[in-house]
PDB file of C-alpha atoms and ligand atoms in Angstrom:
ATOM      1  CA  UNK A  66      93.291 208.933 134.696  1.00 97.00           C
ATOM      2  CA  UNK A  67      91.112 211.536 133.036  1.00 97.00           C
ATOM      3  CA  UNK A  68      91.791 212.030 129.325  1.00 98.00           C
ATOM      4  CA  UNK A  69      90.228 214.964 127.493  1.00 98.00           C
ATOM      5  CA  UNK A  70      90.399 214.616 123.720  1.00 98.00           C
ATOM      6  CA  UNK A  71      89.808 217.758 121.689  1.00 98.00           C
ATOM      7  CA  UNK A  72      88.780 217.015 118.125  1.00 98.00           C
ATOM      8  CA  UNK A  73      86.578 218.162 115.242  1.00 98.00           C
ATOM      9  CA  UNK A  74      85.493 214.523 114.755  1.00 98.00           C
ATOM     10  CA  UNK A  75      84.548 213.018 118.145  1.00 98.00           C
ATOM     11  CA  UNK A  76      82.472 210.317 116.404  1.00 98.00           C
ATOM     12  CA  UNK A  77      85.689 208.748 115.044  1.00 98.00           C
ATOM     13  CA  UNK A  78      86.521 207.510 118.558  1.00 97.00           C
ATOM     14  CA  UNK A  79      83.300 205.550 119.138  1.00 95.00           C
ATOM     15  CA  UNK A  80      84.480 202.249 117.614  1.00 94.00           C
ATOM     16  CA  UNK A  81      87.963 201.847 119.120  1.00 93.00           C
ATOM     17  CA  UNK A  82      86.928 203.128 122.557  1.00 92.00           C
ATOM     18  CA  UNK A  83      83.880 200.853 122.848  1.00 92.00           C
ATOM     19  CA  UNK A  84      85.844 197.637 122.329  1.00 83.00           C
ATOM     20  CA  UNK A  85      87.366 195.212 124.826  1.00 81.00           C
ATOM     21  CA  UNK A  86      90.111 196.579 127.055  1.00 90.00           C
ATOM     22  CA  UNK A  87      89.438 200.297 126.617  1.00 93.00           C
ATOM     23  CA  UNK A  88      85.737 199.688 127.296  1.00 94.00           C
ATOM     24  CA  UNK A  89      86.476 197.727 130.483  1.00 94.00           C
ATOM     25  CA  UNK A  90      88.966 200.360 131.683  1.00 95.00           C
ATOM     26  CA  UNK A  91      86.270 203.025 131.291  1.00 95.00           C
ATOM     27  CA  UNK A  92      83.492 200.932 132.852  1.00 95.00           C
ATOM     28  CA  UNK A  93      85.681 200.175 135.886  1.00 95.00           C
ATOM     29  CA  UNK A  94      86.528 203.886 136.288  1.00 96.00           C
ATOM     30  CA  UNK A  95      90.276 203.437 135.770  1.00 96.00           C
ATOM     31  CA  UNK A  96      90.101 205.851 132.858  1.00 97.00           C
ATOM     32  CA  UNK A  97      87.593 208.546 132.055  1.00 97.00           C
ATOM     33  CA  UNK A  98      87.686 209.653 128.422  1.00 98.00           C
ATOM     34  CA  UNK A  99      85.975 212.951 127.665  1.00 98.00           C
ATOM     35  CA  UNK A 100      85.522 213.813 123.983  1.00 98.00           C
ATOM     36  CA  UNK A 101      85.254 217.537 123.308  1.00 98.00           C
ATOM     37  CA  UNK A 102      84.126 218.918 119.962  1.00 98.00           C
ATOM     38  CA  UNK A 103      86.367 221.909 119.223  1.00 98.00           C
ATOM     39  CA  UNK A 104      83.595 223.347 117.029  1.00 98.00           C
ATOM     40  CA  UNK A 105      81.445 223.838 120.173  1.00 98.00           C
ATOM     41  CA  UNK A 106      83.954 226.557 121.187  1.00 98.00           C
ATOM     42  CA  UNK A 107      83.908 228.469 117.905  1.00 98.00           C
ATOM     43  CA  UNK A 108      83.430 232.177 118.549  1.00 94.00           C
ATOM     44  CA  UNK A 109      81.807 233.103 115.244  1.00 93.00           C
ATOM     45  CA  UNK A 110      78.245 232.811 114.041  1.00 96.00           C
ATOM     46  CA  UNK A 111      78.914 230.210 111.331  1.00 97.00           C
ATOM     47  CA  UNK A 112      80.770 228.010 113.848  1.00 97.00           C
ATOM     48  CA  UNK A 113      83.875 227.864 111.684  1.00 98.00           C
ATOM     49  CA  UNK A 114      87.154 226.739 113.230  1.00 98.00           C
ATOM     50  CA  UNK A 115      89.546 227.207 110.295  1.00 98.00           C
ATOM     51  CA  UNK A 116      90.799 230.105 108.235  1.00 98.00           C
ATOM     52  CA  UNK A 117      93.144 230.859 105.332  1.00 98.00           C
ATOM     53  CA  UNK A 118      96.877 231.019 106.136  1.00 98.00           C
ATOM     54  CA  UNK A 119      98.559 234.442 106.516  1.00 98.00           C
ATOM     55  CA  UNK A 120     101.194 234.760 103.808  1.00 98.00           C
ATOM     56  CA  UNK A 121      99.075 232.733 101.404  1.00 98.00           C
ATOM     57  CA  UNK A 122      99.311 229.163 100.255  1.00 97.00           C
ATOM     58  CA  UNK A 123      97.073 226.177  99.918  1.00 96.00           C
ATOM     59  CA  UNK A 124      94.660 224.791 102.465  1.00 97.00           C
ATOM     60  CA  UNK A 125      93.302 226.025 105.762  1.00 98.00           C
ATOM     61  CA  UNK A 126      94.720 226.437 109.262  1.00 98.00           C
ATOM     62  CA  UNK A 127      92.889 225.704 112.531  1.00 98.00           C
ATOM     63  CA  UNK A 128      92.320 229.102 114.158  1.00 98.00           C
ATOM     64  CA  UNK A 129      93.374 229.620 117.792  1.00 98.00           C
ATOM     65  CA  UNK A 130      90.111 230.863 119.407  1.00 98.00           C
ATOM     66  CA  UNK A 131      88.127 227.608 119.546  1.00 98.00           C
ATOM     67  CA  UNK A 132      91.169 225.535 120.584  1.00 98.00           C
ATOM     68  CA  UNK A 133      92.058 227.981 123.395  1.00 98.00           C
ATOM     69  CA  UNK A 134      88.387 227.996 124.472  1.00 98.00           C
ATOM     70  CA  UNK A 135      88.195 224.183 124.529  1.00 98.00           C
ATOM     71  CA  UNK A 136      91.520 223.675 126.371  1.00 98.00           C
ATOM     72  CA  UNK A 137      90.730 226.377 128.945  1.00 98.00           C
ATOM     73  CA  UNK A 138      87.278 224.833 129.531  1.00 98.00           C
ATOM     74  CA  UNK A 139      88.672 221.331 130.240  1.00 98.00           C
ATOM     75  CA  UNK A 140      91.715 222.541 132.231  1.00 97.00           C
ATOM     76  CA  UNK A 141      89.581 224.684 134.593  1.00 97.00           C
ATOM     77  CA  UNK A 142      87.765 221.463 135.640  1.00 97.00           C
ATOM     78  CA  UNK A 143      91.060 219.758 136.581  1.00 95.00           C
ATOM     79  CA  UNK A 144      92.070 219.888 140.273  1.00 92.00           C
ATOM     80  CA  UNK A 145      95.078 222.179 140.561  1.00 91.00           C
ATOM     81  CA  UNK A 146      94.709 222.753 136.801  1.00 81.00           C
ATOM     82  CA  UNK A 147      97.847 220.589 136.460  1.00 89.00           C
ATOM     83  CA  UNK A 148      97.781 218.727 133.167  1.00 95.00           C
ATOM     84  CA  UNK A 149      99.985 218.016 130.207  1.00 98.00           C
ATOM     85  CA  UNK A 150      98.473 219.382 127.033  1.00 98.00           C
ATOM     86  CA  UNK A 151      99.615 217.189 124.166  1.00 98.00           C
ATOM     87  CA  UNK A 152      99.382 218.202 120.521  1.00 99.00           C
ATOM     88  CA  UNK A 153      99.447 215.206 118.174  1.00 99.00           C
ATOM     89  CA  UNK A 154     101.518 216.444 115.210  1.00 98.00           C
ATOM     90  CA  UNK A 155     104.219 215.369 112.711  1.00 98.00           C
ATOM     91  CA  UNK A 156     106.719 217.780 114.356  1.00 98.00           C
ATOM     92  CA  UNK A 157     106.401 216.032 117.714  1.00 98.00           C
ATOM     93  CA  UNK A 158     108.747 213.732 119.656  1.00 98.00           C
ATOM     94  CA  UNK A 159     108.518 210.232 118.182  1.00 98.00           C
ATOM     95  CA  UNK A 160     106.078 208.272 120.360  1.00 98.00           C
ATOM     96  CA  UNK A 161     107.662 205.301 122.135  1.00 97.00           C
ATOM     97  CA  UNK A 162     107.037 202.847 124.972  1.00 96.00           C
ATOM     98  CA  UNK A 163     109.182 205.105 127.185  1.00 96.00           C
ATOM     99  CA  UNK A 164     106.835 208.058 126.535  1.00 98.00           C
ATOM    100  CA  UNK A 165     103.776 205.832 127.095  1.00 98.00           C
ATOM    101  CA  UNK A 166     105.209 204.820 130.502  1.00 97.00           C
ATOM    102  CA  UNK A 167     105.883 208.460 131.364  1.00 97.00           C
ATOM    103  CA  UNK A 168     102.326 209.544 130.412  1.00 98.00           C
ATOM    104  CA  UNK A 169     100.722 206.592 132.247  1.00 97.00           C
ATOM    105  CA  UNK A 170     101.880 208.190 135.539  1.00 97.00           C
ATOM    106  CA  UNK A 171      99.844 211.373 134.958  1.00 97.00           C
ATOM    107  CA  UNK A 172      96.479 212.124 136.620  1.00 97.00           C
ATOM    108  CA  UNK A 173      95.208 214.073 133.604  1.00 98.00           C
ATOM    109  CA  UNK A 174      95.969 214.305 129.904  1.00 98.00           C
ATOM    110  CA  UNK A 175      94.583 216.742 127.354  1.00 98.00           C
ATOM    111  CA  UNK A 176      95.078 215.644 123.736  1.00 99.00           C
ATOM    112  CA  UNK A 177      94.592 217.986 120.794  1.00 99.00           C
ATOM    113  CA  UNK A 178      93.936 216.494 117.345  1.00 99.00           C
ATOM    114  CA  UNK A 179      94.861 218.704 114.410  1.00 98.00           C
ATOM    115  CA  UNK A 180      93.086 218.930 111.067  1.00 98.00           C
ATOM    116  CA  UNK A 181      93.408 220.709 107.713  1.00 96.00           C
ATOM    117  CA  UNK A 182      97.041 221.881 107.288  1.00 98.00           C
ATOM    118  CA  UNK A 183      97.586 222.126 111.040  1.00 98.00           C
ATOM    119  CA  UNK A 184      97.048 224.495 113.968  1.00 98.00           C
ATOM    120  CA  UNK A 185      97.898 228.186 114.399  1.00 98.00           C
ATOM    121  CA  UNK A 186     101.402 228.403 115.931  1.00 98.00           C
ATOM    122  CA  UNK A 187     100.066 230.351 118.952  1.00 98.00           C
ATOM    123  CA  UNK A 188      98.357 227.143 120.112  1.00 98.00           C
ATOM    124  CA  UNK A 189     101.830 225.575 120.469  1.00 98.00           C
ATOM    125  CA  UNK A 190     103.276 228.647 122.133  1.00 98.00           C
ATOM    126  CA  UNK A 191     100.404 229.359 124.541  1.00 98.00           C
ATOM    127  CA  UNK A 192      98.792 226.016 125.388  1.00 98.00           C
ATOM    128  CA  UNK A 193     100.787 222.970 124.434  1.00 98.00           C
ATOM    129  CA  UNK A 194     103.259 221.339 126.847  1.00 98.00           C
ATOM    130  CA  UNK A 195     104.143 218.330 124.664  1.00 98.00           C
ATOM    131  CA  UNK A 196     104.168 217.606 120.939  1.00 98.00           C
ATOM    132  CA  UNK A 197     104.074 213.930 120.003  1.00 99.00           C
ATOM    133  CA  UNK A 198     104.143 212.120 116.631  1.00 99.00           C
ATOM    134  CA  UNK A 199     103.275 208.454 116.090  1.00 99.00           C
ATOM    135  CA  UNK A 200     105.390 208.164 112.929  1.00 98.00           C
ATOM    136  CA  UNK A 201     106.487 209.599 109.625  1.00 98.00           C
ATOM    137  CA  UNK A 202     103.612 209.395 107.146  1.00 98.00           C
ATOM    138  CA  UNK A 203     100.924 211.793 105.976  1.00 98.00           C
ATOM    139  CA  UNK A 204      97.570 211.532 107.776  1.00 98.00           C
ATOM    140  CA  UNK A 205      94.304 213.461 107.451  1.00 98.00           C
ATOM    141  CA  UNK A 206      94.089 214.290 111.160  1.00 98.00           C
ATOM    142  CA  UNK A 207      95.470 213.726 114.647  1.00 98.00           C
ATOM    143  CA  UNK A 208      92.574 211.456 115.709  1.00 98.00           C
ATOM    144  CA  UNK A 209      94.147 208.098 114.870  1.00 98.00           C
ATOM    145  CA  UNK A 210      97.425 209.150 116.565  1.00 98.00           C
ATOM    146  CA  UNK A 211      95.425 210.135 119.684  1.00 98.00           C
ATOM    147  CA  UNK A 212      93.753 206.695 119.695  1.00 98.00           C
ATOM    148  CA  UNK A 213      97.147 204.995 119.377  1.00 98.00           C
ATOM    149  CA  UNK A 214      98.486 207.008 122.320  1.00 98.00           C
ATOM    150  CA  UNK A 215      95.409 206.299 124.471  1.00 98.00           C
ATOM    151  CA  UNK A 216      95.659 202.565 123.724  1.00 96.00           C
ATOM    152  CA  UNK A 217      99.375 202.393 124.600  1.00 97.00           C
ATOM    153  CA  UNK A 218      99.006 204.512 127.758  1.00 97.00           C
ATOM    154  CA  UNK A 219      95.788 202.937 129.069  1.00 96.00           C
ATOM    155  CA  UNK A 220      97.119 199.377 129.132  1.00 95.00           C
ATOM    156  CA  UNK A 221      99.965 200.581 131.398  1.00 96.00           C
ATOM    157  CA  UNK A 222      97.635 201.958 134.079  1.00 96.00           C
ATOM    158  CA  UNK A 223      97.663 199.605 137.113  1.00 94.00           C
ATOM    159  CA  UNK A 224      94.568 197.390 137.138  1.00 94.00           C
ATOM    160  CA  UNK A 225      93.651 197.813 133.471  1.00 94.00           C
ATOM    161  CA  UNK A 226      95.085 194.463 132.312  1.00 92.00           C
ATOM    162  CA  UNK A 227      94.663 192.595 135.602  1.00 83.00           C
ATOM    163  CA  UNK A 228      97.002 191.926 138.518  1.00 74.00           C
ATOM    164  CA  UNK A 229      99.550 189.474 137.078  1.00 75.00           C
ATOM    165  CA  UNK A 230      99.987 191.656 133.988  1.00 78.00           C
ATOM    166  CA  UNK A 231     102.522 194.072 135.468  1.00 74.00           C
ATOM    167  CA  UNK A 232     105.008 191.258 136.129  1.00 66.00           C
ATOM    168  CA  UNK A 233     104.514 190.014 132.576  1.00 67.00           C
ATOM    169  CA  UNK A 234     104.794 193.580 131.314  1.00 71.00           C
ATOM    170  CA  UNK A 235     108.242 193.906 132.853  1.00 66.00           C
ATOM    171  CA  UNK A 236     109.574 190.751 131.216  1.00 64.00           C
ATOM    172  CA  UNK A 237     107.721 191.528 127.966  1.00 68.00           C
ATOM    173  CA  UNK A 238     109.129 195.030 127.825  1.00 75.00           C
ATOM    174  CA  UNK A 239     112.770 194.067 127.297  1.00 85.00           C
ATOM    175  CA  UNK A 240     113.100 196.478 124.378  1.00 94.00           C
ATOM    176  CA  UNK A 241     113.801 193.542 122.062  1.00 97.00           C
ATOM    177  CA  UNK A 242     111.541 192.184 119.325  1.00 97.00           C
ATOM    178  CA  UNK A 243     109.553 189.073 120.172  1.00 97.00           C
ATOM    179  CA  UNK A 244     110.840 185.569 119.461  1.00 98.00           C
ATOM    180  CA  UNK A 245     108.835 183.327 117.070  1.00 98.00           C
ATOM    181  CA  UNK A 246     105.758 181.787 118.683  1.00 98.00           C
ATOM    182  CA  UNK A 247     103.945 178.562 117.864  1.00 98.00           C
ATOM    183  CA  UNK A 248     100.869 176.689 118.969  1.00 98.00           C
ATOM    184  CA  UNK A 249      99.282 173.446 117.793  1.00 98.00           C
ATOM    185  CA  UNK A 250      99.450 171.639 115.410  1.00 98.00           C
ATOM    186  CA  UNK A 251     103.056 170.371 115.640  1.00 98.00           C
ATOM    187  CA  UNK A 252     103.272 170.387 111.860  1.00 98.00           C
ATOM    188  CA  UNK A 253     101.251 172.663 109.592  1.00 98.00           C
ATOM    189  CA  UNK A 254     101.426 172.561 105.778  1.00 98.00           C
ATOM    190  CA  UNK A 255     104.844 170.952 105.961  1.00 98.00           C
ATOM    191  CA  UNK A 256     106.224 173.460 108.500  1.00 98.00           C
ATOM    192  CA  UNK A 257     107.238 171.926 111.807  1.00 98.00           C
ATOM    193  CA  UNK A 258     107.526 173.599 115.189  1.00 98.00           C
ATOM    194  CA  UNK A 259     111.235 173.816 116.237  1.00 98.00           C
ATOM    195  CA  UNK A 260     112.195 170.680 118.218  1.00 98.00           C
ATOM    196  CA  UNK A 261     113.592 172.654 121.170  1.00 98.00           C
ATOM    197  CA  UNK A 262     110.088 174.004 121.985  1.00 98.00           C
ATOM    198  CA  UNK A 263     108.765 170.425 122.284  1.00 98.00           C
ATOM    199  CA  UNK A 264     111.742 169.225 124.357  1.00 98.00           C
ATOM    200  CA  UNK A 265     110.446 170.370 127.738  1.00 98.00           C
ATOM    201  CA  UNK A 266     113.984 171.583 128.506  1.00 98.00           C
ATOM    202  CA  UNK A 267     113.178 174.973 130.035  1.00 98.00           C
ATOM    203  CA  UNK A 268     116.721 176.337 130.081  1.00 98.00           C
ATOM    204  CA  UNK A 269     117.276 175.394 126.418  1.00 98.00           C
ATOM    205  CA  UNK A 270     113.943 177.007 125.504  1.00 98.00           C
ATOM    206  CA  UNK A 271     114.852 180.216 127.353  1.00 97.00           C
ATOM    207  CA  UNK A 272     118.217 180.407 125.569  1.00 97.00           C
ATOM    208  CA  UNK A 273     116.660 179.688 122.148  1.00 98.00           C
ATOM    209  CA  UNK A 274     114.036 182.405 122.648  1.00 98.00           C
ATOM    210  CA  UNK A 275     116.604 184.954 123.805  1.00 97.00           C
ATOM    211  CA  UNK A 276     118.811 184.155 120.802  1.00 97.00           C
ATOM    212  CA  UNK A 277     115.820 184.512 118.414  1.00 98.00           C
ATOM    213  CA  UNK A 278     114.856 187.866 119.984  1.00 98.00           C
ATOM    214  CA  UNK A 279     118.406 189.151 119.636  1.00 97.00           C
ATOM    215  CA  UNK A 280     118.728 187.839 116.050  1.00 97.00           C
ATOM    216  CA  UNK A 281     115.448 189.422 114.934  1.00 97.00           C
ATOM    217  CA  UNK A 282     116.302 192.715 116.570  1.00 97.00           C
ATOM    218  CA  UNK A 283     119.786 192.720 115.043  1.00 97.00           C
ATOM    219  CA  UNK A 284     118.389 191.946 111.568  1.00 96.00           C
ATOM    220  CA  UNK A 285     115.290 194.142 111.544  1.00 98.00           C
ATOM    221  CA  UNK A 286     115.690 196.936 114.107  1.00 97.00           C
ATOM    222  CA  UNK A 287     119.376 197.159 115.076  1.00 96.00           C
ATOM    223  CA  UNK A 288     118.832 200.713 116.441  1.00 96.00           C
ATOM    224  CA  UNK A 289     116.717 199.195 119.237  1.00 96.00           C
ATOM    225  CA  UNK A 290     119.750 197.346 120.603  1.00 96.00           C
ATOM    226  CA  UNK A 291     121.326 200.621 121.718  1.00 94.00           C
ATOM    227  CA  UNK A 292     118.450 201.112 124.226  1.00 92.00           C
ATOM    228  CA  UNK A 293     118.545 197.571 125.631  1.00 94.00           C
ATOM    229  CA  UNK A 294     120.292 196.433 128.807  1.00 94.00           C
ATOM    230  CA  UNK A 295     122.335 193.463 127.588  1.00 95.00           C
ATOM    231  CA  UNK A 296     123.629 190.696 129.836  1.00 96.00           C
ATOM    232  CA  UNK A 297     127.016 189.033 129.347  1.00 97.00           C
ATOM    233  CA  UNK A 298     125.140 186.074 127.845  1.00 95.00           C
ATOM    234  CA  UNK A 299     123.395 188.456 125.367  1.00 97.00           C
ATOM    235  CA  UNK A 300     126.742 189.937 124.321  1.00 96.00           C
ATOM    236  CA  UNK A 301     128.106 186.462 123.749  1.00 96.00           C
ATOM    237  CA  UNK A 302     125.064 185.464 121.652  1.00 95.00           C
ATOM    238  CA  UNK A 303     125.251 188.724 119.658  1.00 95.00           C
ATOM    239  CA  UNK A 304     128.972 188.330 119.032  1.00 96.00           C
ATOM    240  CA  UNK A 305     128.362 184.871 117.555  1.00 94.00           C
ATOM    241  CA  UNK A 306     125.335 186.025 115.543  1.00 93.00           C
ATOM    242  CA  UNK A 307     127.270 188.958 114.070  1.00 93.00           C
ATOM    243  CA  UNK A 308     130.184 186.663 113.316  1.00 94.00           C
ATOM    244  CA  UNK A 309     127.844 184.297 111.408  1.00 91.00           C
ATOM    245  CA  UNK A 310     126.149 187.148 109.516  1.00 89.00           C
ATOM    246  CA  UNK A 311     129.608 188.448 108.511  1.00 92.00           C
ATOM    247  CA  UNK A 312     130.818 185.023 107.436  1.00 95.00           C
ATOM    248  CA  UNK A 313     127.686 184.366 105.318  1.00 93.00           C
ATOM    249  CA  UNK A 314     127.750 187.920 103.880  1.00 87.00           C
ATOM    250  CA  UNK A 315     124.155 188.558 105.124  1.00 83.00           C
TER     251      UNK A 315
HETATM  252  N1  LIG B1480      99.214 214.991 110.348  1.00 89.15           N
HETATM  253  C1  LIG B1480     104.633 214.847 107.187  1.00 89.15           C
HETATM  254  C2  LIG B1480     105.004 216.083 106.672  1.00 89.15           C
HETATM  255  C3  LIG B1480     104.061 217.093 106.534  1.00 89.15           C
HETATM  256  C4  LIG B1480     102.743 216.875 106.908  1.00 89.15           C
HETATM  257  C5  LIG B1480     102.377 215.634 107.410  1.00 89.15           C
HETATM  258  C6  LIG B1480     100.978 215.377 107.818  1.00 89.15           C
HETATM  259  C7  LIG B1480      97.020 215.989 110.083  1.00 89.15           C
HETATM  260  C8  LIG B1480      96.784 218.426 110.585  1.00 89.15           C
HETATM  261  C9  LIG B1480      99.049 217.426 110.558  1.00 89.15           C
HETATM  262  C10 LIG B1480     100.823 212.737 110.928  1.00 89.15           C
HETATM  263  C11 LIG B1480     101.693 211.696 111.235  1.00 89.15           C
HETATM  264  C12 LIG B1480     101.899 211.298 112.531  1.00 89.15           C
HETATM  265  C13 LIG B1480      99.924 213.444 114.504  1.00 89.15           C
HETATM  266  C14 LIG B1480     103.308 214.642 107.561  1.00 89.15           C
HETATM  267  C15 LIG B1480     100.373 213.026 113.261  1.00 89.15           C
HETATM  268  C16 LIG B1480     100.150 213.417 111.949  1.00 89.15           C
HETATM  269  C17 LIG B1480     101.247 211.973 113.543  1.00 89.15           C
HETATM  270  C18 LIG B1480      99.241 214.557 111.618  1.00 89.15           C
HETATM  271  C19 LIG B1480      96.233 217.230 109.790  1.00 89.15           C
HETATM  272  C20 LIG B1480      98.249 218.648 110.255  1.00 89.15           C
HETATM  273  C21 LIG B1480      98.512 216.162 109.844  1.00 89.15           C
HETATM  274  C22 LIG B1480     107.061 214.261 107.125  1.00 89.15           C
HETATM  275  C23 LIG B1480     105.603 213.131 108.730  1.00 89.15           C
HETATM  276  C24 LIG B1480     105.407 212.636 106.324  1.00 89.15           C
HETATM  277  C25 LIG B1480      98.737 216.276 108.330  1.00 89.15           C
HETATM  278  C26 LIG B1480     105.676 213.734 107.329  1.00 89.15           C
HETATM  279  N2  LIG B1480     101.292 211.786 114.889  1.00 89.15           N
HETATM  280  N3  LIG B1480     100.120 216.436 107.982  1.00 89.15           N
HETATM  281  O1  LIG B1480     100.600 214.240 108.041  1.00 89.15           O
HETATM  282  O2  LIG B1480      98.581 215.101 112.466  1.00 89.15           O
HETATM  283  O3  LIG B1480     100.510 212.664 115.446  1.00 89.15           O
END
């Protein structure tokens, strides 16, 4: 997959993209990340890329010319010029594992990182195919969101994590929160590992883990349960958990 990232701060990507998995994915040719400095496409002599907002108000807006120039330059190099052009912005669809899976199937991605107070609306109307947000908080730019998206998408590309990973991915990606995990020592600062995990009874361990996943999801992220395919056993566990929570007024 080729990923073009359009940004005013390409140097921000050096650290995250030169470490471990993303580095290996690039070295092995599974992904090709191309950082494009939007300022290189400025059409004025002072190389500015922002301007004051029409209608007044505080701050600056990213002007359309350099962004159009940069997107058109990267898209013309794409075979068939077929690519999603994603604007990272607070107004976007909330990023999720489902969107990561959808994007991981693409041959090309173009990501635009906003700055200042945002981008001229004509960028959305004339260039952008997708708007995506990584969450509801104020940031200084779209660079960190772009890195989050690249990390989540890259690890889903076949071969990036290794061969056995896709099987694990399927069982890992149940849509539920993870169960509690332990390693040695058996007791640490007075806290013991649950007996069932030391029992060697695989069926009991599976049931305990499933129950813990369901309990944690119910307590912390109940909205996730609506997206999960539940088995009859899950429904039974949940019914009992909800009954207990009710009884204990939790
Ligand atoms: N952010 C909010 C409301 C108003 C403005 C912002 C905000 C960077 C260019 C956008 C933020 C969060 C998640 C991109 C936030 C994201 C951004 C993202 C982002 C500079 C303009 C800005 C209601 C969400 C708190 C700054 C809410 N995912 N403006 O952060 O780009 O992708």
